[in-house]
Amino acid sequence: MTSETRKPGTRVLVADDEELVRTLIGRVAEEFATTVVLVAGGREALAALEASEFDLVITDIRMPIVDGLAVVRWLHSHRPHTRIIAITGFAASDTEHAVAALGAYLLDKPFGARELRDAIEHALSAEKPQAR
Amino acid sequence: MMKRDGSPARGELESTLAAATEVLTAIASGRFDVRAPRLGDGSAADTLAFLVNATAEEVEHLVSEVEREHKQLERAHEHLLQSAKLAALGHLAGGIAHELNQPLTVIQMVTDLLREQGDAKIADRRADLDLVHGAARDMARIVGSVRMFARPSAFELVRTPPLVPLEDALLLVGEDLKQLGIAIMRHIAGDLPCVSGDPERLKQVFVNLLTNARDALRDTPDATRREISIALHGADGCAEYAIADNGSGVAPQHAERIFDPFFTTKPVGQGTGLGLSVALGIVRDHGGELRHEQVPGGGARFVVRIPVAGAEVEP
């Protein structure tokens, strides 16, 4: 599975303040990407995004200081082609609606490797949803 | 006091005084139905009897008024307590659900990744891994229902045909009911006006009520005819739904607690005890009413009232 799905040059950024979750997301993301960068928060994510381009950003919504919504907003205005998977706790809350409206795929917690893999596959292959 | 016809009717006056004393003594001991006999002749004794009786009537009326208001207040207080409990619990539940989601994600991810590995040692323990994975899924399900409970208030009231959320719920649990041989009796009134509702949430209410009915019927002997009756009709500005089963009903000692969060009589692992309190919260968000009634001859009936769109909601 690994070698078939991985496109050379694909770069993924993972932002989650939970180290274990972040590491595990990274492990699955490696199946799809040649470069996976892990960061522990929104601020670090913005710094990484400003420094280089990514094909896909997987970010938790609830993070201290700079949250996932800020990251998604920044991407929406600065990197409109970057695919986004937003990890959510409450699929129906206002923040989640906002994130979805900005063109991110929502992945509801808790999820397993299979759900994550499906989300990544979908985000990378499908047309990016139009921001409303 | 006035005397009539010369000599005072002393005997009458005395007996009226005795009767008046009896009325007043009864009032003092909390009985308000005693009256003094009237002579009807307009004498001083008759006037006294009239006044004492009028006083007794007024007191009786006031006391019943106070009792009625007291009961109303008690109900409002209970309602308030229940709402406060629900709100506090919702908040707590949301926090716990969020915290549990982290370790649950880790468990699900790790078991998924391990199961995918071709390692022979791991393959040997595949059954154990499946158990862990299944347990994590169960926990995720519980967290999911708790989250439903803690869901923030972003919900939208739209004009909804009253049958739609009920039909949607039946679509979800109907197969389950069929498998258990449960017959569904429908008593649906036609041409009902739209309710003001959030269709998704109302569906959740009926899913929860139908699930409870199903669980109540699951344990009845196979020989019994298992039946859920679903009724819908209009009633003073509301759509009134009634979902009844012919199971064993709610035990009287449980009746007061069934809407309490986390109260359940289902076996461990089968119920979260949140179904009815979630349903109650949703119905109240709609300005509606949810109550339980015993069905004569066994079984439980739940009545849901949702205000019709555009109709005034009573405070």
Short mmCIF file of N, CA and C in Angstrom, two decimals, chain A residues 1 16-18 20-21 24-28 31 60 62 88-94 97 108-117, chain B residues 94-95 97-110 112-117 133 136-137 140 143 147 150-152 154:
data_model
loop_
_atom_site.label_atom_id
_atom_site.label_comp_id
_atom_site.label_asym_id
_atom_site.label_seq_id
_atom_site.Cartn_x
_atom_site.Cartn_y
_atom_site.Cartn_z
N MET A 1 0.83 -1.19 0.00
CA MET A 1 0.00 0.00 0.00
C MET A 1 0.87 1.25 0.00
N ASP A 16 -0.71 19.18 15.84
CA ASP A 16 -1.56 18.69 16.95
C ASP A 16 -0.78 18.85 18.23
N ASP A 17 -1.44 19.37 19.28
CA ASP A 17 -0.72 19.59 20.53
C ASP A 17 -0.54 18.31 21.34
N GLU A 18 -1.24 17.23 20.95
CA GLU A 18 -1.06 15.95 21.64
C GLU A 18 0.04 15.17 20.93
N LEU A 20 1.33 12.13 21.18
CA LEU A 20 1.05 10.77 20.70
C LEU A 20 0.21 10.78 19.44
N VAL A 21 -0.85 11.60 19.48
CA VAL A 21 -1.74 11.68 18.32
C VAL A 21 -0.97 12.20 17.11
N LEU A 24 1.31 9.55 15.63
CA LEU A 24 0.58 8.50 14.92
C LEU A 24 0.04 9.01 13.59
N ILE A 25 -0.47 10.25 13.60
CA ILE A 25 -0.94 10.83 12.33
C ILE A 25 0.23 10.88 11.35
N GLY A 26 1.40 11.27 11.86
CA GLY A 26 2.59 11.35 11.04
C GLY A 26 2.93 10.01 10.40
N ARG A 27 2.77 8.93 11.20
CA ARG A 27 3.10 7.61 10.68
C ARG A 27 2.21 7.23 9.51
N VAL A 28 0.91 7.55 9.63
CA VAL A 28 0.00 7.24 8.53
C VAL A 28 0.27 8.16 7.34
N GLU A 31 2.77 7.23 4.67
CA GLU A 31 2.39 6.32 3.58
C GLU A 31 2.09 7.08 2.29
N ASP A 60 -5.32 19.90 14.09
CA ASP A 60 -6.34 19.82 15.12
C ASP A 60 -7.00 21.20 15.19
N ARG A 62 -8.82 22.32 18.04
CA ARG A 62 -8.62 22.84 19.39
C ARG A 62 -7.15 22.76 19.76
N THR A 88 -11.70 17.47 14.32
CA THR A 88 -12.69 18.15 15.14
C THR A 88 -13.19 17.26 16.27
N GLY A 89 -13.72 17.93 17.29
CA GLY A 89 -14.35 17.19 18.38
C GLY A 89 -15.85 17.27 18.27
N PHE A 90 -16.35 18.42 17.86
CA PHE A 90 -17.80 18.63 17.75
C PHE A 90 -18.14 18.95 16.31
N ALA A 91 -18.59 17.95 15.59
CA ALA A 91 -18.81 18.17 14.16
C ALA A 91 -19.88 19.22 13.87
N ALA A 92 -20.67 19.60 14.87
CA ALA A 92 -21.77 20.53 14.57
C ALA A 92 -21.53 21.94 15.11
N SER A 93 -20.37 22.18 15.72
CA SER A 93 -20.20 23.49 16.34
C SER A 93 -19.90 24.55 15.28
N ASP A 94 -20.03 25.80 15.70
CA ASP A 94 -19.84 26.91 14.77
C ASP A 94 -18.44 26.92 14.15
N HIS A 97 -18.24 24.47 11.40
CA HIS A 97 -18.92 24.97 10.20
C HIS A 97 -18.03 25.97 9.46
N ASP A 108 -13.63 13.61 12.30
CA ASP A 108 -14.16 13.62 13.66
C ASP A 108 -13.35 12.72 14.57
N LYS A 109 -13.01 13.22 15.74
CA LYS A 109 -12.33 12.41 16.74
C LYS A 109 -13.34 11.63 17.54
N PRO A 110 -13.07 10.43 18.01
CA PRO A 110 -11.84 9.68 17.75
C PRO A 110 -11.90 8.97 16.41
N PHE A 111 -10.72 8.77 15.82
CA PHE A 111 -10.67 8.07 14.54
C PHE A 111 -9.55 7.04 14.58
N GLY A 112 -9.61 6.06 13.69
CA GLY A 112 -8.57 5.06 13.58
C GLY A 112 -7.72 5.34 12.36
N ALA A 113 -6.71 4.48 12.15
CA ALA A 113 -5.81 4.66 11.01
C ALA A 113 -6.58 4.60 9.69
N ARG A 114 -7.61 3.74 9.67
CA ARG A 114 -8.36 3.58 8.42
C ARG A 114 -9.11 4.86 8.04
N GLU A 115 -9.77 5.45 9.04
CA GLU A 115 -10.51 6.69 8.78
C GLU A 115 -9.56 7.80 8.32
N LEU A 116 -8.40 7.85 8.99
CA LEU A 116 -7.43 8.88 8.64
C LEU A 116 -6.91 8.67 7.21
N ARG A 117 -6.64 7.40 6.89
CA ARG A 117 -6.13 7.08 5.57
C ARG A 117 -7.16 7.48 4.49
N GLY B 94 -19.08 17.48 27.81
CA GLY B 94 -18.31 17.96 26.67
C GLY B 94 -16.81 17.92 26.96
N GLY B 95 -16.45 18.35 28.16
CA GLY B 95 -15.04 18.36 28.56
C GLY B 95 -14.47 16.96 28.62
N ALA B 97 -15.66 14.26 27.16
CA ALA B 97 -15.64 13.66 25.81
C ALA B 97 -14.39 14.12 25.06
N HIS B 98 -14.10 15.41 25.16
CA HIS B 98 -12.93 15.94 24.46
C HIS B 98 -11.65 15.27 24.96
N GLU B 99 -11.53 15.15 26.29
CA GLU B 99 -10.33 14.57 26.86
C GLU B 99 -10.20 13.08 26.49
N LEU B 100 -11.34 12.38 26.47
CA LEU B 100 -11.29 10.95 26.16
C LEU B 100 -10.98 10.69 24.70
N ASN B 101 -11.32 11.65 23.86
CA ASN B 101 -11.09 11.46 22.44
C ASN B 101 -9.61 11.31 22.10
N GLN B 102 -8.76 11.95 22.88
CA GLN B 102 -7.31 11.85 22.61
C GLN B 102 -6.82 10.41 22.80
N PRO B 103 -6.97 9.86 24.03
CA PRO B 103 -6.50 8.46 24.19
C PRO B 103 -7.23 7.48 23.28
N LEU B 104 -8.52 7.75 23.02
CA LEU B 104 -9.26 6.83 22.15
C LEU B 104 -8.70 6.83 20.74
N THR B 105 -8.32 8.01 20.28
CA THR B 105 -7.71 8.10 18.95
C THR B 105 -6.41 7.30 18.92
N VAL B 106 -5.64 7.44 20.01
CA VAL B 106 -4.36 6.72 20.07
C VAL B 106 -4.59 5.21 20.03
N ILE B 107 -5.55 4.73 20.84
CA ILE B 107 -5.81 3.29 20.89
C ILE B 107 -6.28 2.78 19.51
N GLN B 108 -7.20 3.51 18.91
CA GLN B 108 -7.71 3.06 17.61
C GLN B 108 -6.63 3.07 16.55
N MET B 109 -5.81 4.12 16.58
CA MET B 109 -4.75 4.22 15.57
C MET B 109 -3.74 3.08 15.75
N VAL B 110 -3.31 2.87 17.00
CA VAL B 110 -2.26 1.87 17.24
C VAL B 110 -2.78 0.47 16.89
N ASP B 112 -5.18 -0.32 14.85
CA ASP B 112 -5.29 -0.39 13.38
C ASP B 112 -3.93 -0.68 12.76
N LEU B 113 -2.92 0.07 13.17
CA LEU B 113 -1.59 -0.08 12.57
C LEU B 113 -1.01 -1.45 12.87
N LEU B 114 -1.21 -1.94 14.10
CA LEU B 114 -0.69 -3.26 14.46
C LEU B 114 -1.38 -4.35 13.65
N ARG B 115 -2.69 -4.22 13.49
CA ARG B 115 -3.43 -5.25 12.76
C ARG B 115 -3.02 -5.33 11.30
N GLU B 116 -2.52 -4.21 10.81
CA GLU B 116 -2.13 -4.19 9.40
C GLU B 116 -0.74 -4.80 9.17
N GLN B 117 0.03 -4.94 10.26
CA GLN B 117 1.39 -5.47 10.09
C GLN B 117 1.36 -6.96 9.82
N HIS B 133 -9.54 -3.26 19.99
CA HIS B 133 -10.10 -2.37 18.99
C HIS B 133 -11.61 -2.22 19.17
N ALA B 136 -12.39 -0.08 22.14
CA ALA B 136 -12.19 1.33 21.84
C ALA B 136 -13.36 1.89 21.03
N ARG B 137 -13.88 1.05 20.13
CA ARG B 137 -15.05 1.49 19.33
C ARG B 137 -16.26 1.70 20.23
N ALA B 140 -15.85 4.86 21.98
CA ALA B 140 -16.09 5.98 21.06
C ALA B 140 -17.58 6.21 20.89
N VAL B 143 -18.77 7.97 24.01
CA VAL B 143 -18.35 9.37 23.95
C VAL B 143 -19.21 10.14 22.95
N ARG B 147 -21.42 13.35 23.68
CA ARG B 147 -21.18 14.59 22.94
C ARG B 147 -22.47 15.17 22.39
N ALA B 150 -23.86 17.14 24.90
CA ALA B 150 -23.17 18.38 25.20
C ALA B 150 -23.13 19.31 24.01
N ARG B 151 -23.80 18.91 22.96
CA ARG B 151 -23.72 19.68 21.72
C ARG B 151 -24.09 21.15 21.94
N PRO B 152 -23.27 22.06 21.47
CA PRO B 152 -23.58 23.47 21.63
C PRO B 152 -24.87 23.84 20.90
N ALA B 154 -26.05 25.41 18.53
CA ALA B 154 -26.25 25.79 17.13
C ALA B 154 -27.29 24.88 16.49
#
